Amino acid sequence: MKSNILERAFGWLSDTINGGERAMLDALSAVVPYTTASIPAYLTFTHTRDNMNFPDGIAMLAAFTVEVLGVTAVSTAIRFWQWNKNHKNENEKAPFVLAVGTYTFYIVITLSVNVILEVYTKTRAPAVIWAIGLFSLLSFPSGVLISIRAQFGEMLEDKREKAEQRKAERKGQRVPTAPRLVYNQDTQMPKLTEVDRKNGETFQ
């Protein structure tokens, strides 16, 4: 049954909107993990500047360094865990425990700067300090999202390459072999000219 003009128009509009939504969500999920880390970075910046009297440039560098450490530690730990899951040989396993230990060290630094200093100065209510502590741990979901998105992208790329390889094999796309010369043992082996070789000439 043929569709009318309105059905085709609304169908095109629906496909366009759905495709735009998927693209927008994919873009947001790629950007948000990085912007999430800016919240604990800001907290680290303000505390190192106001409570520890760091210069603005050094406080900014400290905030950037600490948050990058947290995000990369989580991401690395997840990648190492996935690697060890797929490789049971002890000699091939990645140092997952070291990655977890690095993130634990990051947690100690972040909570010391952003929470313990607040408790010591007693300038904010306990509920606010608790909220600051939770904000300081946002690097964990940020690192998780970055890592699983990267791994999923690698899985899709690997799947695409394998599909192309199988498609090429089905089409028989192989490197052609050179023509084979067969000689009779009772005759003298003649030499082929360059033209004969190109034409695939053989001698029996």
Short mmCIF file of C-alpha atoms in Angstrom, two decimals:
data_model
loop_
_atom_site.label_atom_id
_atom_site.label_comp_id
_atom_site.label_asym_id
_atom_site.label_seq_id
_atom_site.Cartn_x
_atom_site.Cartn_y
_atom_site.Cartn_z
CA MET A 1 0.00 0.00 0.00
CA LYS A 2 1.43 3.36 -1.07
CA SER A 3 1.85 6.07 1.54
CA ASN A 4 0.44 9.52 1.01
CA ILE A 5 2.33 12.80 1.09
CA LEU A 6 1.49 13.58 4.73
CA GLU A 7 2.63 10.14 5.89
CA ARG A 8 5.96 10.50 4.09
CA ALA A 9 6.42 14.05 5.41
CA PHE A 10 5.70 13.14 9.03
CA GLY A 11 7.81 10.00 8.69
CA TRP A 12 10.75 12.10 7.48
CA LEU A 13 10.17 14.58 10.31
CA SER A 14 10.05 11.77 12.90
CA ASP A 15 13.27 10.19 11.57
CA THR A 16 14.99 13.58 11.60
CA ILE A 17 13.98 14.35 15.19
CA ASN A 18 14.89 10.87 16.45
CA GLY A 19 18.24 11.02 14.70
CA GLY A 20 18.88 14.48 16.14
CA GLU A 21 18.03 13.28 19.65
CA ARG A 22 20.42 10.35 19.37
CA ALA A 23 23.20 12.59 18.08
CA MET A 24 22.57 15.18 20.81
CA LEU A 25 22.57 12.56 23.58
CA ASP A 26 25.76 11.04 22.21
CA ALA A 27 27.42 14.46 22.15
CA LEU A 28 26.29 15.28 25.69
CA SER A 29 27.45 11.92 27.02
CA ALA A 30 30.86 12.62 25.49
CA VAL A 31 31.17 16.15 26.95
CA VAL A 32 29.51 15.86 30.38
CA PRO A 33 32.10 13.49 31.97
CA TYR A 34 34.75 16.14 31.42
CA THR A 35 32.65 19.05 32.68
CA THR A 36 31.69 17.00 35.76
CA ALA A 37 35.29 17.01 36.92
CA SER A 38 35.25 20.82 36.94
CA ILE A 39 33.18 20.87 40.16
CA PRO A 40 35.71 19.10 42.41
CA ALA A 41 38.47 20.98 40.57
CA TYR A 42 36.86 24.27 41.59
CA LEU A 43 36.57 23.10 45.19
CA THR A 44 40.24 22.12 45.24
CA PHE A 45 41.17 25.47 43.71
CA THR A 46 39.28 27.53 46.29
CA HIS A 47 40.52 25.54 49.27
CA THR A 48 44.16 25.56 48.21
CA ARG A 49 43.93 29.28 47.49
CA ASP A 50 41.91 30.43 50.51
CA ASN A 51 42.88 27.94 53.21
CA MET A 52 46.40 26.99 52.15
CA ASN A 53 47.37 30.43 50.74
CA PHE A 54 48.54 29.06 47.38
CA PRO A 55 49.01 31.62 44.59
CA ASP A 56 46.17 31.61 42.09
CA GLY A 57 48.26 30.01 39.34
CA ILE A 58 49.55 27.23 41.60
CA ALA A 59 46.09 26.61 43.05
CA MET A 60 44.67 26.32 39.53
CA LEU A 61 47.46 23.92 38.55
CA ALA A 62 46.85 21.85 41.69
CA ALA A 63 43.12 21.60 40.95
CA PHE A 64 43.77 20.53 37.35
CA THR A 65 46.45 18.00 38.31
CA VAL A 66 44.45 16.41 41.10
CA GLU A 67 41.29 15.99 39.02
CA VAL A 68 43.15 14.60 36.03
CA LEU A 69 44.79 12.14 38.42
CA GLY A 70 41.39 11.01 39.70
CA VAL A 71 39.73 10.64 36.30
CA THR A 72 42.64 8.83 34.70
CA ALA A 73 43.08 6.55 37.74
CA VAL A 74 39.45 5.40 37.53
CA SER A 75 39.59 5.01 33.76
CA THR A 76 42.85 3.06 33.93
CA ALA A 77 41.54 0.80 36.69
CA ILE A 78 38.46 -0.11 34.64
CA ARG A 79 40.52 -0.81 31.53
CA PHE A 80 42.92 -2.97 33.54
CA TRP A 81 39.99 -4.84 35.09
CA GLN A 82 38.51 -5.54 31.65
CA TRP A 83 41.89 -6.67 30.35
CA ASN A 84 42.41 -9.07 33.26
CA LYS A 85 38.90 -10.42 32.74
CA ASN A 86 39.76 -11.39 29.17
CA HIS A 87 43.30 -12.61 29.91
CA LYS A 88 43.57 -15.33 32.51
CA ASN A 89 47.32 -15.83 32.13
CA GLU A 90 49.10 -14.36 35.15
CA ASN A 91 52.00 -13.13 33.01
CA GLU A 92 49.62 -11.04 30.86
CA LYS A 93 47.60 -9.41 33.63
CA ALA A 94 47.64 -5.64 34.07
CA PRO A 95 48.45 -4.00 37.46
CA PHE A 96 44.84 -3.40 38.47
CA VAL A 97 45.68 -3.11 42.18
CA LEU A 98 48.16 -0.30 41.50
CA ALA A 99 45.52 1.65 39.56
CA VAL A 100 43.05 1.26 42.44
CA GLY A 101 45.74 2.34 44.87
CA THR A 102 46.36 5.46 42.79
CA TYR A 103 42.69 6.38 42.95
CA THR A 104 42.66 5.74 46.70
CA PHE A 105 45.58 8.16 47.03
CA TYR A 106 43.57 10.71 45.02
CA ILE A 107 40.59 10.26 47.37
CA VAL A 108 42.82 10.91 50.38
CA ILE A 109 44.19 14.11 48.83
CA THR A 110 40.78 15.40 47.71
CA LEU A 111 39.01 14.76 51.00
CA SER A 112 41.92 16.22 52.94
CA VAL A 113 41.88 19.44 50.95
CA ASN A 114 38.15 19.87 50.51
CA VAL A 115 36.66 18.29 53.64
CA ILE A 116 39.18 18.14 56.45
CA LEU A 117 40.12 21.80 55.94
CA GLU A 118 36.43 22.69 56.17
CA VAL A 119 36.06 20.73 59.38
CA TYR A 120 39.16 22.39 60.80
CA THR A 121 38.13 25.95 59.95
CA LYS A 122 34.49 25.39 60.99
CA THR A 123 33.22 28.03 58.61
CA ARG A 124 30.38 25.94 57.16
CA ALA A 125 27.60 23.75 58.54
CA PRO A 126 28.15 19.95 58.66
CA ALA A 127 25.53 19.40 55.95
CA VAL A 128 27.41 21.74 53.60
CA ILE A 129 30.69 19.97 54.34
CA TRP A 130 29.01 16.64 53.58
CA ALA A 131 27.81 17.99 50.25
CA ILE A 132 31.31 19.26 49.47
CA GLY A 133 32.68 15.79 50.19
CA LEU A 134 30.21 14.21 47.76
CA PHE A 135 31.03 16.79 45.09
CA SER A 136 34.71 15.97 45.57
CA LEU A 137 34.05 12.36 44.51
CA LEU A 138 32.52 13.22 41.13
CA SER A 139 35.71 12.11 39.40
CA PHE A 140 34.63 8.51 39.93
CA PRO A 141 31.49 8.54 37.71
CA SER A 142 33.32 10.84 35.32
CA GLY A 143 36.20 8.38 34.91
CA VAL A 144 33.81 5.44 34.61
CA LEU A 145 31.84 7.07 31.79
CA ILE A 146 34.98 8.10 29.92
CA SER A 147 36.41 4.59 30.19
CA ILE A 148 33.31 2.62 29.17
CA ARG A 149 32.64 4.96 26.24
CA ALA A 150 36.20 4.47 25.00
CA GLN A 151 35.94 0.69 25.39
CA PHE A 152 32.59 0.60 23.61
CA GLY A 153 34.06 2.61 20.74
CA GLU A 154 36.93 0.14 20.48
CA MET A 155 34.47 -2.77 20.46
CA LEU A 156 32.47 -1.20 17.63
CA GLU A 157 35.64 -0.53 15.63
CA ASP A 158 36.85 -4.09 16.15
CA LYS A 159 33.44 -5.45 15.11
CA ARG A 160 33.48 -3.30 11.97
CA GLU A 161 36.96 -4.47 11.00
CA LYS A 162 36.02 -8.13 11.48
CA ALA A 163 32.86 -7.66 9.38
CA GLU A 164 34.90 -6.09 6.57
CA GLN A 165 37.41 -8.92 6.78
CA ARG A 166 34.68 -11.58 6.52
CA LYS A 167 33.13 -9.70 3.60
CA ALA A 168 36.47 -9.63 1.80
CA GLU A 169 36.97 -13.34 2.40
CA ARG A 170 33.54 -14.14 1.00
CA LYS A 171 34.35 -12.19 -2.16
CA GLY A 172 37.58 -14.14 -2.50
CA GLN A 173 39.79 -11.08 -2.40
CA ARG A 174 43.13 -12.80 -2.11
CA VAL A 175 46.53 -11.96 -3.54
CA PRO A 176 46.91 -13.80 -6.90
CA THR A 177 49.77 -16.28 -7.10
CA ALA A 178 52.39 -16.16 -9.83
CA PRO A 179 52.01 -18.63 -12.74
CA ARG A 180 53.72 -21.96 -12.10
CA LEU A 181 56.07 -23.41 -14.71
CA VAL A 182 55.92 -27.18 -15.23
CA TYR A 183 58.72 -28.92 -17.13
CA ASN A 184 59.07 -32.39 -18.56
CA GLN A 185 62.06 -34.20 -17.08
CA ASP A 186 63.16 -35.53 -20.51
CA THR A 187 63.36 -32.16 -22.22
CA GLN A 188 65.68 -29.24 -21.80
CA MET A 189 64.23 -26.41 -19.76
CA PRO A 190 63.70 -23.49 -22.18
CA LYS A 191 63.68 -19.88 -21.10
CA LEU A 192 60.52 -17.81 -21.30
CA THR A 193 60.59 -14.36 -22.74
CA GLU A 194 59.18 -11.41 -20.79
CA VAL A 195 56.08 -11.45 -23.02
CA ASP A 196 55.54 -15.15 -22.31
CA ARG A 197 55.74 -14.57 -18.57
CA LYS A 198 53.15 -11.81 -18.71
CA ASN A 199 50.82 -14.07 -20.71
CA GLY A 200 51.20 -16.87 -18.18
CA GLU A 201 52.89 -19.26 -20.63
CA THR A 202 53.97 -22.67 -19.28
CA PHE A 203 56.00 -25.50 -20.70
CA GLN A 204 55.12 -29.12 -20.27
#
